[in-house]
Amino acid sequence: MRFLFVGDSMTIGRAGDFTWRYRMWQHLERLGCPERTEHLERVESLERLEHLGFEATPAGDAQAGGLPAPVGHMPLVPTPARHMPLVSPRSPHHPGSPGAYEIVGPRTTLYEPGDDAATSHAYADPGFPAAARRHLAGWGEGWLHMAPLAGPVVAETRADILLISLGLIDLGWYTNSDQTIENVHAFVTAARAANPRVRMVLLPVIPNIRAEAEAPFAAECARFNELLAKAVAVLDTAASPLLLATIPESYDIHTDTYDGTHPGPSGEHKLAAAFADALYRSWGIGGPYHPDLRQEPEQRPEPEPGQGPELGLVGAAAAG
């Protein structure tokens, strides 16, 4: 079972942050990835159908052939000169066992505010293993940026399950809700072209300080989340199922973030729980999420107001 974390700044984090993907790794390490047999039996049935000459076709634009281009203006994003290998070693769980898993992805770095780029390897927990640091996330990147990467990365990493946290940066800087949902469709189509049985868990846009301060932006976020729920329902198939994660009801930007947008320690656990609980409830993967309350190094101090390209009130004003 190969997990690929796809996301924006909530996922990649700053140097010295933990982020929800770190919390998900902790969760996977504690429980492994045992899975109920229903999905496995469905996959075996599909294999038998294919053996008999039938073909499972993903829903959406892939049926018509060709992959749609992402919608919206996207500035050039520098590509790091060097990448670590795309496919990670196995976890400590024995390969082939019900609890075995891998974390895959083409990137390993974190966002360094001083460089305004993903140049850092300064993880808050030095014990976070290199094999688990792989991801497909970028500070300031959204569905617009990830849609063209979905196919190549899924093909090269052979990812089975995508955990996706995207959308806020799109709505704040690049595209409206209609354009953003088109890029969601393009992403799903491309991922399925690379792996017709890929599974995806999608997190809606989470509460944020700009939405609290600006009613029109809040309405746009709410509309996108409605469109995302409809897209998940329409695009979901037996061969390549989609799940919509649930934003925790208790999520509070004043206590669960460090700047009104990016998750702090409690927010990291709540977002990880959104993914972990969706995996467990729907596919029987892992188990219920329980926060790890062991003592950990302190996270970075809060940035100065307006620092970074994200959606604090100062930066949000420029997003228009």
Short mmCIF file of C-alpha atoms in Angstrom, two decimals:
data_model
loop_
_atom_site.label_atom_id
_atom_site.label_comp_id
_atom_site.label_asym_id
_atom_site.label_seq_id
_atom_site.Cartn_x
_atom_site.Cartn_y
_atom_site.Cartn_z
CA MET A 1 0.00 0.00 0.00
CA ARG A 2 1.65 3.22 -1.20
CA PHE A 3 0.49 6.56 0.20
CA LEU A 4 1.11 9.86 -1.59
CA PHE A 5 0.51 13.08 0.36
CA VAL A 6 -0.64 15.82 -2.04
CA GLY A 7 -1.08 19.31 -0.71
CA ASP A 8 -0.25 22.94 -0.21
CA SER A 9 1.43 24.67 2.75
CA MET A 10 -0.79 22.72 5.19
CA THR A 11 1.01 19.58 4.03
CA ILE A 12 4.58 20.66 3.26
CA GLY A 13 4.97 22.93 6.32
CA ARG A 14 7.80 25.26 7.24
CA ALA A 15 11.19 24.12 8.44
CA GLY A 16 10.73 23.13 12.07
CA ASP A 17 6.99 22.38 11.75
CA PHE A 18 5.40 18.97 12.17
CA THR A 19 2.31 19.19 9.87
CA TRP A 20 -0.58 16.74 9.52
CA ARG A 21 1.38 14.37 7.27
CA TYR A 22 3.87 13.84 10.10
CA ARG A 23 0.94 13.03 12.37
CA MET A 24 -0.40 10.62 9.75
CA TRP A 25 2.96 8.87 9.63
CA GLN A 26 2.87 8.49 13.40
CA HIS A 27 -0.63 7.05 13.09
CA LEU A 28 0.41 4.58 10.38
CA GLU A 29 3.45 3.51 12.38
CA ARG A 30 1.32 2.79 15.43
CA LEU A 31 -1.33 0.79 13.59
CA GLY A 32 0.10 -0.30 10.28
CA CYS A 33 -2.39 -0.62 7.42
CA PRO A 34 -4.57 -3.69 7.90
CA GLU A 35 -7.57 -3.49 5.59
CA ARG A 36 -11.01 -5.04 5.62
CA THR A 37 -11.50 -7.62 2.90
CA GLU A 38 -14.45 -5.98 1.09
CA HIS A 39 -12.30 -3.71 -1.05
CA LEU A 40 -9.74 -6.43 -1.70
CA GLU A 41 -12.49 -8.76 -2.86
CA ARG A 42 -13.81 -6.04 -5.19
CA VAL A 43 -10.33 -5.60 -6.68
CA GLU A 44 -10.04 -9.36 -7.19
CA SER A 45 -13.42 -9.34 -8.94
CA LEU A 46 -12.22 -6.58 -11.27
CA GLU A 47 -9.11 -8.62 -12.04
CA ARG A 48 -11.27 -11.61 -12.93
CA LEU A 49 -13.42 -9.43 -15.23
CA GLU A 50 -10.33 -8.09 -16.96
CA HIS A 51 -9.05 -11.64 -17.38
CA LEU A 52 -12.31 -12.41 -19.19
CA GLY A 53 -11.82 -9.46 -21.53
CA PHE A 54 -13.79 -6.71 -19.77
CA GLU A 55 -12.13 -3.40 -18.98
CA ALA A 56 -12.90 -1.06 -16.08
CA THR A 57 -12.96 2.51 -17.41
CA PRO A 58 -12.53 5.46 -15.01
CA ALA A 59 -15.35 7.96 -14.95
CA GLY A 60 -14.93 11.47 -16.25
CA ASP A 61 -12.98 12.91 -19.18
CA ALA A 62 -10.67 9.89 -19.45
CA GLN A 63 -13.46 8.11 -21.28
CA ALA A 64 -13.19 10.55 -24.13
CA GLY A 65 -9.42 10.20 -24.34
CA GLY A 66 -6.83 12.83 -23.61
CA LEU A 67 -6.19 14.75 -20.43
CA PRO A 68 -7.66 18.23 -19.87
CA ALA A 69 -5.23 21.04 -19.18
CA PRO A 70 -5.47 22.88 -15.86
CA VAL A 71 -7.55 26.05 -15.85
CA GLY A 72 -6.13 29.39 -14.76
CA HIS A 73 -2.93 31.38 -14.88
CA MET A 74 0.01 29.61 -13.30
CA PRO A 75 3.35 31.37 -12.85
CA LEU A 76 6.50 29.40 -13.46
CA VAL A 77 7.49 27.37 -10.41
CA PRO A 78 11.22 26.52 -10.13
CA THR A 79 11.97 22.81 -10.16
CA PRO A 80 14.52 21.66 -7.59
CA ALA A 81 17.78 20.60 -9.20
CA ARG A 82 17.84 17.31 -7.36
CA HIS A 83 15.16 14.91 -6.17
CA MET A 84 15.46 11.84 -4.00
CA PRO A 85 14.18 8.57 -5.55
CA LEU A 86 10.43 8.54 -6.03
CA VAL A 87 9.67 5.23 -4.33
CA SER A 88 10.57 4.84 -0.70
CA PRO A 89 11.75 1.72 1.09
CA ARG A 90 9.17 -0.31 2.94
CA SER A 91 8.09 0.69 6.40
CA PRO A 92 9.31 -1.40 9.35
CA HIS A 93 6.18 -3.52 8.84
CA HIS A 94 7.12 -6.64 6.94
CA PRO A 95 6.63 -6.37 3.16
CA GLY A 96 3.58 -8.24 2.02
CA SER A 97 1.96 -8.23 5.46
CA PRO A 98 -1.49 -6.71 5.99
CA GLY A 99 0.10 -3.78 7.83
CA ALA A 100 2.81 -2.99 5.26
CA TYR A 101 2.87 0.47 3.72
CA GLU A 102 5.10 2.94 1.91
CA ILE A 103 5.06 6.73 1.69
CA VAL A 104 6.08 7.90 -1.77
CA GLY A 105 6.59 11.16 -3.64
CA PRO A 106 9.12 13.20 -5.61
CA ARG A 107 9.86 15.81 -2.92
CA THR A 108 11.28 15.77 0.60
CA THR A 109 12.00 19.41 1.43
CA LEU A 110 10.15 21.92 3.62
CA TYR A 111 9.42 25.60 3.08
CA GLU A 112 12.16 27.90 4.34
CA PRO A 113 10.74 31.42 4.96
CA GLY A 114 14.17 33.05 4.63
CA ASP A 115 14.57 31.65 1.12
CA ASP A 116 10.86 31.85 0.23
CA ALA A 117 11.31 28.38 -1.26
CA ALA A 118 11.24 24.71 -0.32
CA THR A 119 14.93 24.38 0.46
CA SER A 120 15.00 23.02 3.99
CA HIS A 121 15.47 19.54 5.47
CA ALA A 122 15.19 20.87 9.04
CA TYR A 123 12.36 18.62 10.21
CA ALA A 124 11.17 19.27 13.76
CA ASP A 125 11.61 15.61 14.61
CA PRO A 126 15.04 14.36 13.46
CA GLY A 127 13.70 10.86 13.98
CA PHE A 128 11.15 11.34 11.18
CA PRO A 129 12.72 8.83 8.75
CA ALA A 130 13.81 9.81 5.27
CA ALA A 131 11.59 7.09 3.81
CA ALA A 132 8.53 8.82 5.30
CA ARG A 133 9.41 12.39 4.28
CA ARG A 134 8.37 11.95 0.65
CA HIS A 135 5.45 14.05 -0.57
CA LEU A 136 3.94 16.01 -3.44
CA ALA A 137 3.24 19.33 -1.76
CA GLY A 138 4.31 22.93 -2.19
CA TRP A 139 3.96 26.20 -0.35
CA GLY A 140 1.78 28.34 -2.58
CA GLU A 141 0.73 25.45 -4.84
CA GLY A 142 -2.80 24.19 -5.39
CA TRP A 143 -4.98 22.09 -7.68
CA LEU A 144 -3.82 24.27 -10.57
CA HIS A 145 -0.20 23.25 -9.99
CA MET A 146 -0.78 19.62 -9.04
CA ALA A 147 -3.14 18.64 -11.89
CA PRO A 148 -0.30 18.43 -14.48
CA LEU A 149 1.86 16.45 -12.02
CA ALA A 150 -0.73 13.86 -10.97
CA GLY A 151 -0.27 11.48 -13.89
CA PRO A 152 3.54 11.39 -14.02
CA VAL A 153 3.96 11.17 -10.25
CA VAL A 154 1.33 8.47 -9.74
CA ALA A 155 2.84 6.47 -12.60
CA GLU A 156 6.41 6.73 -11.31
CA THR A 157 5.63 6.14 -7.64
CA ARG A 158 2.91 3.53 -8.26
CA ALA A 159 0.87 5.26 -5.55
CA ASP A 160 -2.27 3.42 -4.42
CA ILE A 161 -3.87 5.99 -2.11
CA LEU A 162 -3.67 9.78 -2.45
CA LEU A 163 -4.36 11.94 0.61
CA ILE A 164 -5.11 15.39 -0.80
CA SER A 165 -5.36 18.77 0.93
CA LEU A 166 -5.72 21.50 -1.71
CA GLY A 167 -7.95 24.41 -2.68
CA LEU A 168 -7.40 27.34 -0.36
CA ILE A 169 -4.39 28.70 -2.24
CA ASP A 170 -6.23 28.29 -5.57
CA LEU A 171 -9.18 30.37 -4.40
CA GLY A 172 -6.94 32.95 -2.76
CA TRP A 173 -4.52 33.55 -5.61
CA TYR A 174 -5.22 31.79 -8.90
CA THR A 175 -8.73 30.57 -9.72
CA ASN A 176 -12.36 30.88 -8.70
CA SER A 177 -14.44 27.93 -7.48
CA ASP A 178 -15.63 26.94 -10.97
CA GLN A 179 -12.11 26.94 -12.40
CA THR A 180 -10.73 25.16 -9.36
CA ILE A 181 -13.24 22.31 -9.61
CA GLU A 182 -12.27 21.86 -13.26
CA ASN A 183 -8.72 21.34 -12.08
CA VAL A 184 -9.97 18.78 -9.55
CA HIS A 185 -11.53 16.83 -12.44
CA ALA A 186 -8.30 17.13 -14.44
CA PHE A 187 -6.28 15.85 -11.48
CA VAL A 188 -8.54 12.83 -10.92
CA THR A 189 -8.56 11.99 -14.63
CA ALA A 190 -4.77 12.13 -14.87
CA ALA A 191 -4.22 10.09 -11.71
CA ARG A 192 -6.60 7.39 -12.96
CA ALA A 193 -4.92 7.31 -16.36
CA ALA A 194 -1.72 6.41 -14.51
CA ASN A 195 -3.39 3.95 -12.12
CA PRO A 196 -7.01 2.99 -12.90
CA ARG A 197 -7.42 1.65 -9.34
CA VAL A 198 -5.98 4.56 -7.43
CA ARG A 199 -7.97 5.64 -4.36
CA MET A 200 -8.20 9.23 -3.15
CA VAL A 201 -9.24 11.01 0.04
CA LEU A 202 -9.94 14.72 -0.48
CA LEU A 203 -10.11 17.32 2.27
CA PRO A 204 -12.37 20.35 1.70
CA VAL A 205 -11.00 23.86 2.16
CA ILE A 206 -10.62 24.32 5.90
CA PRO A 207 -11.66 27.38 7.97
CA ASN A 208 -9.19 30.24 7.64
CA ILE A 209 -8.72 33.83 8.75
CA ARG A 210 -9.51 35.41 5.39
CA ALA A 211 -12.85 33.64 5.21
CA GLU A 212 -13.63 34.89 8.70
CA ALA A 213 -12.78 38.47 7.73
CA GLU A 214 -14.25 38.60 4.18
CA ALA A 215 -17.77 37.36 3.53
CA PRO A 216 -17.29 37.07 -0.30
CA PHE A 217 -14.22 34.88 0.16
CA ALA A 218 -16.06 32.77 2.73
CA ALA A 219 -18.87 32.28 0.23
CA GLU A 220 -16.39 31.25 -2.46
CA CYS A 221 -14.79 28.69 -0.12
CA ALA A 222 -18.22 27.32 0.79
CA ARG A 223 -19.24 27.08 -2.86
CA PHE A 224 -16.06 25.24 -3.77
CA ASN A 225 -16.60 22.77 -0.94
CA GLU A 226 -20.12 22.10 -2.26
CA LEU A 227 -18.74 21.56 -5.77
CA LEU A 228 -16.04 19.29 -4.36
CA ALA A 229 -18.62 17.13 -2.59
CA LYS A 230 -20.62 16.83 -5.82
CA ALA A 231 -17.47 15.99 -7.80
CA VAL A 232 -16.54 13.24 -5.36
CA ALA A 233 -20.05 11.77 -5.67
CA VAL A 234 -20.00 11.93 -9.47
CA LEU A 235 -16.43 10.70 -9.99
CA ASP A 236 -16.51 7.91 -7.41
CA THR A 237 -16.29 4.44 -8.96
CA ALA A 238 -15.94 0.90 -7.63
CA ALA A 239 -12.57 0.53 -9.35
CA SER A 240 -11.20 3.89 -8.20
CA PRO A 241 -13.15 5.10 -5.16
CA LEU A 242 -13.05 8.66 -3.84
CA LEU A 243 -13.72 9.80 -0.28
CA LEU A 244 -14.53 13.26 1.01
CA ALA A 245 -12.90 13.79 4.39
CA THR A 246 -14.86 15.71 7.00
CA ILE A 247 -13.57 18.95 8.47
CA PRO A 248 -13.58 18.42 12.24
CA GLU A 249 -16.49 20.27 13.85
CA SER A 250 -14.20 21.42 16.65
CA TYR A 251 -11.63 22.99 14.29
CA ASP A 252 -11.07 26.56 15.50
CA ILE A 253 -8.71 28.90 13.68
CA HIS A 254 -8.04 30.79 16.93
CA THR A 255 -6.77 27.75 18.81
CA ASP A 256 -5.87 25.20 16.11
CA THR A 257 -3.66 27.42 13.91
CA TYR A 258 -0.61 29.59 14.52
CA ASP A 259 -1.65 32.41 12.17
CA GLY A 260 -5.33 31.91 11.45
CA THR A 261 -4.58 29.66 8.47
CA HIS A 262 -1.82 27.12 9.08
CA PRO A 263 -2.42 24.35 11.63
CA GLY A 264 -0.66 24.42 14.98
CA PRO A 265 -0.15 21.29 17.11
CA SER A 266 -3.85 20.68 17.86
CA GLY A 267 -4.84 21.50 14.27
CA GLU A 268 -2.29 19.06 12.88
CA HIS A 269 -3.85 16.24 14.88
CA LYS A 270 -7.37 17.22 13.81
CA LEU A 271 -6.49 17.27 10.10
CA ALA A 272 -4.62 13.97 10.37
CA ALA A 273 -7.67 12.54 12.13
CA ALA A 274 -9.89 13.69 9.25
CA PHE A 275 -7.86 11.54 6.84
CA ALA A 276 -7.24 8.63 9.19
CA ASP A 277 -10.87 8.31 10.23
CA ALA A 278 -12.07 8.49 6.61
CA LEU A 279 -9.68 5.66 5.69
CA TYR A 280 -10.84 3.56 8.61
CA ARG A 281 -14.59 4.19 8.34
CA SER A 282 -14.86 3.59 4.61
CA TRP A 283 -12.07 1.15 3.76
CA GLY A 284 -11.12 -0.34 7.11
CA ILE A 285 -7.53 0.85 6.75
CA GLY A 286 -5.64 1.37 10.00
CA GLY A 287 -7.87 2.32 12.91
CA PRO A 288 -9.44 5.29 14.70
CA TYR A 289 -7.08 8.21 15.15
CA HIS A 290 -5.63 8.87 18.60
CA PRO A 291 -3.33 11.90 19.09
CA ASP A 292 0.17 11.11 20.24
CA LEU A 293 0.57 13.16 23.41
CA ARG A 294 4.25 12.41 24.01
CA GLN A 295 6.53 15.39 24.64
CA GLU A 296 7.91 16.76 21.38
CA PRO A 297 10.24 19.64 20.41
CA GLU A 298 8.64 23.07 20.28
CA GLN A 299 7.57 24.31 16.89
CA ARG A 300 8.86 27.44 15.21
CA PRO A 301 7.67 30.79 16.59
CA GLU A 302 4.89 32.57 14.77
CA PRO A 303 5.97 34.53 11.68
CA GLU A 304 5.83 38.30 11.67
CA PRO A 305 2.54 39.71 10.31
CA GLY A 306 2.45 39.52 6.52
CA GLN A 307 5.37 37.10 6.26
CA GLY A 308 5.18 34.50 3.49
CA PRO A 309 2.91 34.11 0.46
CA GLU A 310 -0.06 32.61 2.25
CA LEU A 311 -3.44 33.80 3.41
CA GLY A 312 -2.94 35.79 6.57
CA LEU A 313 -4.88 39.04 6.55
CA VAL A 314 -2.00 41.11 5.14
CA GLY A 315 -1.15 38.66 2.39
CA ALA A 316 -4.80 37.95 1.67
CA ALA A 317 -5.53 41.52 0.72
CA ALA A 318 -3.19 41.18 -2.24
CA ALA A 319 -4.92 37.99 -3.35
CA GLY A 320 -7.93 39.98 -4.44
#
